[in-house]
CSV table of C-alpha atoms and ligand atoms in Angstrom, one decimal:
chain,number,residue,atom,x,y,z
S,1236,UNK,CA,0.0,0.0,0.0
S,1237,UNK,CA,1.2,3.5,-0.8
S,1238,UNK,CA,2.1,5.4,2.4
S,1239,UNK,CA,2.5,9.1,2.5
S,1240,UNK,CA,5.9,10.1,3.7
S,1241,UNK,CA,6.5,12.7,6.4
S,1242,UNK,CA,9.7,14.8,6.6
S,1243,UNK,CA,10.8,17.5,8.9
S,1244,UNK,CA,14.0,19.2,10.1
S,1245,UNK,CA,15.2,21.4,12.8
S,1246,UNK,CA,18.2,23.7,13.0
S,1247,UNK,CA,20.7,22.8,15.8
S,1248,UNK,CA,20.5,26.0,17.8
S,1249,UNK,CA,21.2,24.9,21.3
S,1250,UNK,CA,19.3,22.9,23.9
S,1251,UNK,CA,15.6,22.3,23.2
S,1252,UNK,CA,13.1,23.5,25.8
S,1253,UNK,CA,9.6,22.5,26.9
S,1254,UNK,CA,8.2,24.8,24.2
S,1255,UNK,CA,9.8,22.6,21.5
S,1256,UNK,CA,8.5,19.6,23.3
S,1257,UNK,CA,4.9,20.7,23.4
S,1258,UNK,CA,5.0,22.5,20.1
S,1259,UNK,CA,7.0,20.1,17.8
S,1260,UNK,CA,8.4,16.9,19.4
S,1261,UNK,CA,5.1,15.6,20.8
S,1262,UNK,CA,3.7,15.9,17.3
S,1263,UNK,CA,6.7,14.0,15.7
S,1264,UNK,CA,6.2,11.3,18.3
S,1265,UNK,CA,2.6,11.0,17.3
S,1266,UNK,CA,3.3,11.0,13.6
S,1267,UNK,CA,6.0,8.3,13.7
S,1268,UNK,CA,3.3,5.8,14.6
S,1269,UNK,CA,1.2,6.7,11.5
S,1270,UNK,CA,3.6,7.4,8.7
S,1271,UNK,CA,7.1,6.6,7.6
S,1272,UNK,CA,8.9,9.6,9.0
S,1273,UNK,CA,12.2,11.2,8.3
S,1274,UNK,CA,13.6,13.7,10.8
S,1275,UNK,CA,16.9,15.5,10.3
S,1276,UNK,CA,19.2,18.0,11.8
S,1277,UNK,CA,19.4,21.0,9.4
S,1278,UNK,CA,23.1,21.8,10.2
S,1279,UNK,CA,23.7,23.5,6.9
S,1280,UNK,CA,20.7,25.8,7.6
S,1281,UNK,CA,22.4,26.7,10.9
S,1282,UNK,CA,25.3,27.9,8.8
S,1283,UNK,CA,23.2,30.3,6.9
S,1284,UNK,CA,23.0,32.5,10.0
S,1285,UNK,CA,26.0,31.3,11.9
S,1286,UNK,CA,28.6,31.2,9.1
S,1287,UNK,CA,30.9,33.4,11.2
S,1288,UNK,CA,30.9,31.1,14.2
S,1289,UNK,CA,30.3,27.5,13.1
S,1290,UNK,CA,32.1,25.9,16.1
S,1291,UNK,CA,29.1,25.3,18.2
S,1292,UNK,CA,27.1,23.5,15.5
S,1293,UNK,CA,28.5,20.0,16.1
S,1294,UNK,CA,27.8,19.9,19.8
S,1295,UNK,CA,24.4,21.4,19.2
S,1296,UNK,CA,23.7,18.7,16.7
S,1297,UNK,CA,24.4,15.8,19.0
S,1298,UNK,CA,22.6,17.5,21.9
S,1299,UNK,CA,19.6,18.0,19.8
S,1300,UNK,CA,19.5,14.4,18.6
S,1301,UNK,CA,19.6,13.3,22.3
S,1302,UNK,CA,16.7,15.7,23.0
S,1303,UNK,CA,14.7,14.1,20.2
S,1304,UNK,CA,15.4,10.6,21.6
S,1305,UNK,CA,14.6,11.8,25.1
S,1306,UNK,CA,11.3,13.2,23.9
S,1307,UNK,CA,10.4,9.8,22.6
S,1308,UNK,CA,11.3,10.0,18.9
S,1309,UNK,CA,12.0,6.3,18.2
S,1310,UNK,CA,14.7,5.3,15.8
S,1311,UNK,CA,13.0,2.0,15.3
S,1312,UNK,CA,10.1,3.8,13.7
S,1313,UNK,CA,11.5,7.0,12.3
S,1314,UNK,CA,14.7,7.7,10.3
S,1315,UNK,CA,16.9,10.2,12.0
S,1316,UNK,CA,19.8,11.8,10.1
S,1317,UNK,CA,22.0,14.8,9.6
S,1318,UNK,CA,21.6,17.0,6.5
S,1319,UNK,CA,25.3,17.5,5.8
S,1320,UNK,CA,25.8,13.7,5.9
S,1321,UNK,CA,23.6,13.3,2.9
S,1322,UNK,CA,25.5,15.4,0.3
S,1323,UNK,CA,22.8,14.7,-2.3
S,1324,UNK,CA,20.9,17.6,-0.7
S,1325,UNK,CA,23.6,19.9,-1.9
S,1326,UNK,CA,23.6,18.5,-5.4
S,1327,UNK,CA,19.8,18.9,-5.7
S,1328,UNK,CA,20.1,22.4,-4.3
S,1329,UNK,CA,22.6,23.3,-7.0
S,1330,UNK,CA,20.6,21.8,-9.8
S,1331,UNK,CA,17.5,23.6,-8.6
S,1332,UNK,CA,19.3,26.8,-8.3
S,1333,UNK,CA,19.8,26.8,-12.1
S,1334,UNK,CA,16.1,27.2,-12.7
S,1335,UNK,CA,15.1,29.2,-9.7
S,1336,UNK,CA,14.2,32.8,-10.5
S,1337,UNK,CA,15.9,35.2,-8.2
S,1338,UNK,CA,12.7,37.2,-7.7
S,1339,UNK,CA,11.0,34.1,-6.2
S,1340,UNK,CA,13.7,33.9,-3.5
S,1341,UNK,CA,13.6,37.7,-2.8
S,1342,UNK,CA,9.9,37.6,-2.4
S,1343,UNK,CA,9.9,34.9,0.3
S,1344,UNK,CA,8.6,36.9,3.3
S,1345,UNK,CA,11.1,35.4,5.8
S,1346,UNK,CA,14.0,36.8,3.7
S,1347,UNK,CA,13.5,40.4,4.5
S,1348,UNK,CA,11.9,39.8,7.9
S,1349,UNK,CA,14.9,37.8,9.2
S,1350,UNK,CA,17.4,40.2,7.8
S,1351,UNK,CA,15.7,43.0,9.7
S,1352,UNK,CA,15.3,41.0,12.8
S,1353,UNK,CA,18.9,39.8,12.9
S,1354,UNK,CA,20.3,43.1,11.8
S,1355,UNK,CA,23.5,42.7,13.9
S,1356,UNK,CA,24.5,40.1,11.3
S,1357,UNK,CA,25.4,40.6,7.7
S,1358,UNK,CA,22.8,38.3,6.0
S,1359,UNK,CA,23.2,39.7,2.6
S,1360,UNK,CA,24.8,36.4,1.6
S,1361,UNK,CA,24.1,34.0,-1.2
S,1362,UNK,CA,23.5,31.2,1.3
S,1363,UNK,CA,20.9,33.1,3.2
S,1364,UNK,CA,19.0,34.1,0.1
S,1365,UNK,CA,19.0,30.4,-0.9
S,1366,UNK,CA,17.7,29.2,2.5
S,1367,UNK,CA,14.3,28.3,1.2
S,1368,UNK,CA,15.7,26.6,-1.9
S,1369,UNK,CA,18.0,24.4,0.3
S,1370,UNK,CA,14.9,23.6,2.3
S,1371,UNK,CA,13.1,22.7,-0.9
S,1372,UNK,CA,15.9,20.4,-1.8
S,1373,UNK,CA,15.6,18.8,1.7
S,1374,UNK,CA,12.0,18.1,1.1
S,1375,UNK,CA,11.9,17.2,-2.6
S,1376,UNK,CA,14.8,14.8,-2.5
S,1377,UNK,CA,12.7,12.5,-0.3
S,1378,UNK,CA,9.5,13.1,-2.3
S,1379,UNK,CA,7.9,14.0,1.0
S,1380,UNK,CA,4.1,14.3,0.9
S,1381,UNK,CA,3.7,16.0,4.3
S,1382,UNK,CA,6.0,18.4,6.1
S,1383,UNK,CA,5.0,19.2,9.7
S,1384,UNK,CA,6.0,22.8,10.4
S,1385,UNK,CA,4.9,25.8,12.3
S,1386,UNK,CA,3.1,28.7,10.7
S,1387,UNK,CA,6.3,30.7,10.1
S,1388,UNK,CA,7.5,28.0,7.7
S,1389,UNK,CA,4.4,27.8,5.5
S,1390,UNK,CA,5.8,30.2,2.9
S,1391,UNK,CA,8.8,27.9,2.6
S,1392,UNK,CA,6.6,24.9,1.9
S,1393,UNK,CA,4.6,26.9,-0.7
S,1394,UNK,CA,7.9,27.8,-2.3
S,1395,UNK,CA,8.9,24.1,-2.4
S,1396,UNK,CA,5.7,23.3,-4.2
S,1397,UNK,CA,6.3,26.0,-6.8
S,1398,UNK,CA,9.9,24.7,-7.3
S,1399,UNK,CA,8.6,21.2,-7.8
S,1400,UNK,CA,6.0,22.3,-10.2
S,1401,UNK,CA,8.5,24.3,-12.2
S,1402,UNK,CA,11.0,21.5,-12.3
S,1403,UNK,CA,8.3,19.0,-13.5
S,1404,UNK,CA,7.2,21.4,-16.1
S,1405,UNK,CA,10.7,21.9,-17.4
S,1406,UNK,CA,12.0,18.4,-17.2
S,1407,UNK,CA,9.0,16.2,-16.6
S,1408,UNK,CA,8.9,14.2,-19.8
S,1409,UNK,CA,11.4,11.5,-19.1
S,1410,UNK,CA,12.6,9.6,-22.2
S,1411,UNK,CA,10.5,6.4,-22.7
S,1412,UNK,CA,7.8,7.9,-20.6
S,1413,UNK,CA,5.0,6.3,-22.6
S,1414,UNK,CA,6.7,2.9,-22.4
S,1415,UNK,CA,7.2,3.1,-18.7
S,1416,UNK,CA,3.6,4.2,-18.2
S,1417,UNK,CA,2.4,1.2,-20.2
S,1418,UNK,CA,4.5,-1.1,-18.0
S,1419,UNK,CA,3.2,0.5,-14.9
S,1420,UNK,CA,-0.4,0.1,-16.0
S,1421,UNK,CA,0.3,-3.5,-16.8
S,1422,UNK,CA,1.6,-4.0,-13.2
S,1423,UNK,CA,-1.8,-3.0,-11.9
S,1424,UNK,CA,-3.3,-6.2,-13.1
S,1425,UNK,CA,-5.7,-6.4,-15.9
S,1426,UNK,CA,-8.9,-5.6,-14.0
S,1427,UNK,CA,-7.4,-2.5,-12.2
S,1428,UNK,CA,-5.7,-1.5,-15.4
S,1429,UNK,CA,-9.1,-1.3,-17.1
S,1430,UNK,CA,-10.5,0.8,-14.3
S,1431,UNK,CA,-7.5,3.1,-14.4
S,1432,UNK,CA,-7.9,3.7,-18.1
S,1433,UNK,CA,-11.6,4.3,-17.5
S,1434,UNK,CA,-10.9,6.9,-14.8
S,1435,UNK,CA,-8.3,8.6,-17.0
S,1436,UNK,CA,-10.8,8.9,-19.9
S,1437,UNK,CA,-13.4,10.2,-17.5
S,1438,UNK,CA,-11.1,12.9,-16.3
S,1439,UNK,CA,-9.5,13.9,-19.6
S,1440,UNK,CA,-12.5,13.7,-21.8
S,1441,UNK,CA,-15.3,14.6,-19.4
S,1442,UNK,CA,-13.3,16.7,-16.9
S,1443,UNK,CA,-14.7,14.6,-14.1
S,1444,UNK,CA,-12.4,15.5,-11.2
S,1445,UNK,CA,-13.8,12.8,-8.9
S,1446,UNK,CA,-12.2,10.3,-11.3
S,1447,UNK,CA,-8.8,11.4,-10.2
S,1448,UNK,CA,-9.5,10.6,-6.5
S,1449,UNK,CA,-11.0,7.2,-7.6
S,1450,UNK,CA,-7.9,6.4,-9.6
S,1451,UNK,CA,-5.7,7.4,-6.6
S,1452,UNK,CA,-7.7,5.1,-4.3
S,1453,UNK,CA,-7.3,2.3,-6.8
S,1454,UNK,CA,-3.5,2.8,-6.8
S,1455,UNK,CA,-3.5,2.9,-3.0
S,1456,UNK,CA,-4.8,-0.7,-3.1
S,1457,UNK,CA,-1.9,-2.0,-5.1
S,1458,UNK,CA,0.6,-3.8,-3.0
S,1459,UNK,CA,4.2,-3.0,-3.9
S,1460,UNK,CA,3.5,-0.2,-6.4
S,1461,UNK,CA,6.8,1.8,-6.5
S,1462,UNK,CA,6.9,5.5,-5.8
S,1463,UNK,CA,8.2,6.0,-9.3
S,1464,UNK,CA,5.5,4.0,-11.0
S,1465,UNK,CA,2.9,5.8,-9.0
S,1466,UNK,CA,4.2,9.1,-10.1
S,1467,UNK,CA,4.2,8.0,-13.7
S,1468,UNK,CA,0.6,6.8,-13.4
S,1469,UNK,CA,-0.4,10.1,-11.8
S,1470,UNK,CA,1.3,12.1,-14.5
S,1471,UNK,CA,-0.4,10.0,-17.2
S,1472,UNK,CA,-3.7,10.3,-15.5
S,1473,UNK,CA,-3.7,14.0,-15.5
S,1474,UNK,CA,-1.8,14.4,-18.8
S,1475,UNK,CA,1.1,16.2,-17.2
S,1476,UNK,CA,4.0,13.9,-17.9
S,1477,UNK,CA,6.0,12.3,-15.1
S,1478,UNK,CA,6.0,14.1,-11.8
S,1479,UNK,CA,9.7,13.7,-11.0
S,1480,UNK,CA,9.4,15.8,-7.9
S,1481,UNK,CA,6.4,15.5,-5.6
S,1482,UNK,CA,4.7,18.7,-4.5
S,1483,UNK,CA,4.7,18.5,-0.7
S,1484,UNK,CA,2.0,19.8,1.6
S,1485,UNK,CA,2.4,21.5,4.9
S,1486,UNK,CA,1.1,19.7,7.9
S,1487,UNK,CA,0.5,22.7,10.1
S,1488,UNK,CA,1.5,22.2,13.6
S,1489,UNK,CA,-0.7,24.1,16.0
S,1490,UNK,CA,1.3,27.0,17.4
S,1491,UNK,CA,2.7,26.1,20.7
S,1492,UNK,CA,0.9,27.8,23.5
S,1493,UNK,CA,3.6,26.8,25.9
S,1494,UNK,CA,4.1,29.8,28.2
S,1495,UNK,CA,7.5,30.7,29.5
S,1496,UNK,CA,8.5,31.7,33.0
S,1497,UNK,CA,7.4,35.3,32.5
S,1498,UNK,CA,4.1,34.6,30.9
S,1499,UNK,CA,5.3,35.2,27.4
S,1500,UNK,CA,5.7,32.4,24.9
S,1501,UNK,CA,8.6,30.2,25.9
S,1502,UNK,CA,11.5,31.1,23.7
S,1503,UNK,CA,15.3,31.2,24.0
S,1504,UNK,CA,15.4,34.8,23.0
S,1505,UNK,CA,13.2,35.8,25.9
S,1506,UNK,CA,15.4,33.9,28.3
S,1507,UNK,CA,12.3,32.4,29.9
S,1508,UNK,CA,12.8,28.7,29.2
S,1509,UNK,CA,13.1,25.4,31.0
S,1510,UNK,CA,15.2,23.0,28.9
S,1511,UNK,CA,13.9,19.6,28.1
S,1512,UNK,CA,16.3,17.8,30.5
S,1513,UNK,CA,17.0,20.6,33.0
S,1514,UNK,CA,18.0,19.2,36.3
S,1515,UNK,CA,15.4,19.1,39.1
S,1516,UNK,CA,16.9,21.6,41.4
S,1517,UNK,CA,17.1,24.2,38.6
S,1518,UNK,CA,13.5,23.6,37.5
S,1519,UNK,CA,12.4,24.0,41.1
S,1520,UNK,CA,14.4,27.2,41.5
S,1521,UNK,CA,13.0,28.7,38.3
S,1522,UNK,CA,9.4,28.1,39.2
S,1523,UNK,CA,9.9,29.3,42.7
S,1524,UNK,CA,11.4,32.6,41.4
S,1525,UNK,CA,8.6,33.1,38.9
S,1526,UNK,CA,6.7,36.4,39.2
S,1527,UNK,CA,3.1,36.2,40.3
S,1528,UNK,CA,0.1,38.5,40.2
S,1529,UNK,CA,1.8,41.8,41.1
S,1530,UNK,CA,-1.3,42.9,43.1
S,1531,UNK,CA,-0.7,40.1,45.5
S,1532,UNK,CA,2.0,41.8,47.6
S,1533,UNK,CA,1.2,40.2,51.0
S,1534,UNK,CA,0.2,36.6,51.6
S,1535,UNK,CA,-3.2,38.0,52.8
S,1536,UNK,CA,-3.9,39.9,49.6
S,1537,UNK,CA,-6.3,38.1,47.3
S,1538,UNK,CA,-5.0,37.6,43.7
S,1539,UNK,CA,-6.2,37.0,40.2
S,1540,UNK,CA,-4.9,34.0,38.3
S,1541,UNK,CA,-5.6,35.6,35.0
S,1542,UNK,CA,-2.9,38.1,35.9
S,1543,UNK,CA,-0.4,35.5,36.9
S,1544,UNK,CA,2.1,33.5,34.7
S,1545,UNK,CA,2.0,30.6,37.1
S,1546,UNK,CA,-1.7,30.1,36.3
S,1547,UNK,CA,-0.7,29.7,32.6
S,1548,UNK,CA,1.5,26.7,33.6
S,1549,UNK,CA,-1.4,25.3,35.6
S,1550,UNK,CA,-3.4,25.3,32.4
S,1551,UNK,CA,-0.8,23.1,30.8
S,1552,UNK,CA,0.1,20.8,33.8
S,1553,UNK,CA,-2.8,20.7,36.2
S,1554,UNK,CA,-6.1,18.7,36.3
S,1555,UNK,CA,-9.4,20.3,36.9
S,1556,UNK,CA,-9.4,19.8,40.6
S,1557,UNK,CA,-6.1,21.5,41.0
S,1558,UNK,CA,-7.1,24.3,38.8
S,1559,UNK,CA,-10.3,24.9,40.9
S,1560,UNK,CA,-8.1,24.8,44.0
S,1561,UNK,CA,-5.9,27.5,42.4
S,1562,UNK,CA,-8.8,29.7,41.3
S,1563,UNK,CA,-10.6,29.6,44.7
S,1564,UNK,CA,-7.4,29.7,46.8
S,1565,UNK,CA,-5.9,32.6,44.9
S,1566,UNK,CA,-9.0,34.8,44.8
S,1567,UNK,CA,-9.7,34.3,48.5
S,1568,UNK,CA,-6.0,34.4,49.6
S,1569,UNK,CA,-6.7,30.9,51.0
S,1570,UNK,CA,-3.4,29.7,49.5
S,1571,UNK,CA,0.0,31.2,49.2
S,1572,UNK,CA,2.0,31.5,46.0
S,1573,UNK,CA,4.7,29.1,47.1
S,1574,UNK,CA,2.0,26.5,47.8
S,1575,UNK,CA,0.3,27.2,44.4
S,1576,UNK,CA,3.5,26.6,42.5
S,1577,UNK,CA,4.2,23.2,43.9
S,1578,UNK,CA,1.8,21.3,41.6
S,1579,UNK,CA,3.4,23.0,38.6
S,1580,UNK,CA,6.9,21.9,39.8
S,1581,UNK,CA,5.6,18.4,40.3
S,1582,UNK,CA,3.9,18.4,36.9
S,1583,UNK,CA,7.0,19.5,35.0
S,1584,UNK,CA,9.3,17.1,36.9
S,1585,UNK,CA,6.9,14.2,36.2
S,1586,UNK,CA,6.9,15.1,32.5
S,1587,UNK,CA,10.6,15.3,32.4
S,1588,UNK,CA,11.4,12.1,34.4
S,1589,UNK,CA,11.0,9.6,31.4
S,1590,UNK,CA,12.9,12.1,29.2
S,1591,UNK,CA,15.8,12.3,31.6
S,1592,UNK,CA,15.9,8.6,31.9
S,1593,UNK,CA,15.9,7.9,28.1
S,1594,UNK,CA,18.6,10.6,27.7
S,1595,UNK,CA,20.8,9.1,30.3
S,1596,UNK,CA,21.2,5.9,28.4
S,1597,UNK,CA,22.5,7.9,25.4
S,1598,UNK,CA,24.7,10.2,27.5
S,1599,UNK,CA,26.3,7.1,29.0
S,1600,UNK,CA,26.8,5.5,25.6
S,1601,UNK,CA,27.3,8.2,23.0
S,1602,UNK,CA,28.2,5.4,20.5
S,1603,UNK,CA,24.5,4.5,20.5
S,1604,UNK,CA,23.6,7.9,19.2
S,1605,UNK,CA,26.3,7.8,16.6
S,1606,UNK,CA,25.0,4.4,15.4
S,1607,UNK,CA,21.4,5.6,15.2
S,1608,UNK,CA,22.5,8.5,13.1
S,1609,UNK,CA,24.9,6.4,10.9
S,1610,UNK,CA,22.0,4.1,10.2
S,1611,UNK,CA,19.6,6.9,9.5
S,1612,UNK,CA,22.1,8.7,7.2
S,1613,UNK,CA,22.4,5.5,5.2
S,1614,UNK,CA,18.7,5.0,4.9
S,1615,UNK,CA,18.2,8.6,3.9
S,1616,UNK,CA,21.0,8.5,1.3
S,1617,UNK,CA,19.4,5.5,-0.3
S,1618,UNK,CA,16.2,7.4,-0.8
S,1619,UNK,CA,18.0,10.5,-1.9
S,1620,UNK,CA,20.1,8.7,-4.4
S,1621,UNK,CA,17.1,7.2,-6.1
S,1622,UNK,CA,15.6,10.7,-6.6
S,1623,UNK,CA,18.9,12.1,-7.8
S,1624,UNK,CA,19.1,9.3,-10.4
S,1625,UNK,CA,15.8,10.5,-11.8
S,1626,UNK,CA,16.7,14.1,-11.5
S,1627,UNK,CA,19.9,13.7,-13.3
S,1628,UNK,CA,18.3,11.7,-16.0
S,1629,UNK,CA,15.5,14.2,-16.4
S,1630,UNK,CA,18.1,17.0,-16.8
S,1631,UNK,CA,20.2,15.0,-19.2
S,1632,UNK,CA,23.1,14.5,-16.8
S,1633,UNK,CA,23.2,10.7,-16.5
S,1634,UNK,CA,26.5,10.3,-18.4
S,1635,UNK,CA,27.6,6.8,-18.8
K,2296,LIG,N1,13.6,26.0,8.2
K,2296,LIG,C1,13.2,25.1,9.2
K,2296,LIG,C2,13.1,25.8,10.5
K,2296,LIG,O1,13.7,26.8,10.8
K,2296,LIG,C3,14.2,23.9,9.3
K,2296,LIG,C4,14.2,23.1,8.1
K,2296,LIG,C5,15.2,23.0,7.2
K,2296,LIG,C6,13.1,22.3,7.6
K,2296,LIG,N2,14.9,22.1,6.2
K,2296,LIG,C7,13.6,21.7,6.4
K,2296,LIG,C8,11.9,22.0,8.1
K,2296,LIG,C9,12.8,20.8,5.7
K,2296,LIG,C10,11.1,21.1,7.3
K,2296,LIG,C11,11.5,20.5,6.1
K,2296,LIG,O2,12.3,25.4,11.3
K,2297,SF4,FE1,-0.4,33.2,40.9
K,2297,SF4,FE2,-1.1,31.0,42.3
K,2297,SF4,FE3,-0.1,33.2,43.5
K,2297,SF4,FE4,-2.5,33.3,42.5
K,2297,SF4,S1,-1.8,32.0,44.2
K,2297,SF4,S2,-0.9,34.8,42.3
K,2297,SF4,S3,-2.3,32.0,40.7
K,2297,SF4,S4,1.0,31.9,42.1
């Protein structure tokens, strides 16, 4: 059966925090059960903004992989790898750069935004302009159907779709396309082959769009239909030629509502984070030092949870009974703030306990992490090579 492929990447920018856990990693862990997933460290992307100080990238990479594993990303289910260890990404990036209009890159909204935001850095570089194109290569090289990302990345996914479309338009007619299509139709079996032809006629002659969905459903049933043949059949169905590169879709991750220690969104740049594997004493300290409702000066002053960042953490970590206890106790000055913070501390420590435990194994045996990544790199390269063979062939670069 054809299974949609999921791919996502993260730049190695230092320890992950609970905002990453609630916003991204929990989602990855969920997805890995339902789809073949590829998750990678975008270390080249880190260089686009840290080219002047690349020394920290290696450590950040390994720390981040441990954070993923700690969060429950399972190397038995998902493929974990490092971008720079699959040099095919760079080759595809280069080939795509030949047909990418400069204006498309200049118009990506993150380009100007980030340049303005990070104005202390000189980001008028070739690499930084090409950021979304490198990201497109990351995605297209695996023919990923779904890319889980946050809202800020949606323009990049859109961009990848446009690049795939342009590529297919320019190079999509592989030599022997017709022959290969006929062989692929034959491999459906005679009964399905007849239905496929029927749906194709219905779409192309009668413009019946439902026929496309039906043909896709029919292909889904076929055991062992290769990615490549499926693409040929899709191309033939819609009369577009072979789709060498697959247009990905964004799988929008709901924006993390994880509040930080000051009530603003948890983020490294606000300096209000708790890291994924922060030690217990430090977590306890940080929560104890959190500001509370500023109107509650004395223990006897009643407070208002809606004016208190601690309450926001109760919303993430506490059950209804505890939340009612907070609401009533705060408003009546029945409880003190120290008391109120304890269930939050307990909640965070409880969430972190299994993460710390999983991480410890990898900290004790770093070779395990290296093996997981070596294995993932190999699997990823295998997929990437297959796409590159088609890409080179489509562009007339398969010299023998
Ligand atoms: N740009 C992404 C981010 O900052 C990271 C990234 C690089 C990525 N390549 C990717 C995400 C490919 C998804 C798919 O979050
Ligand atoms: Fe905040 Fe709890 Fe203190 Fe109320 S009792 S101000 S919710 S910490």
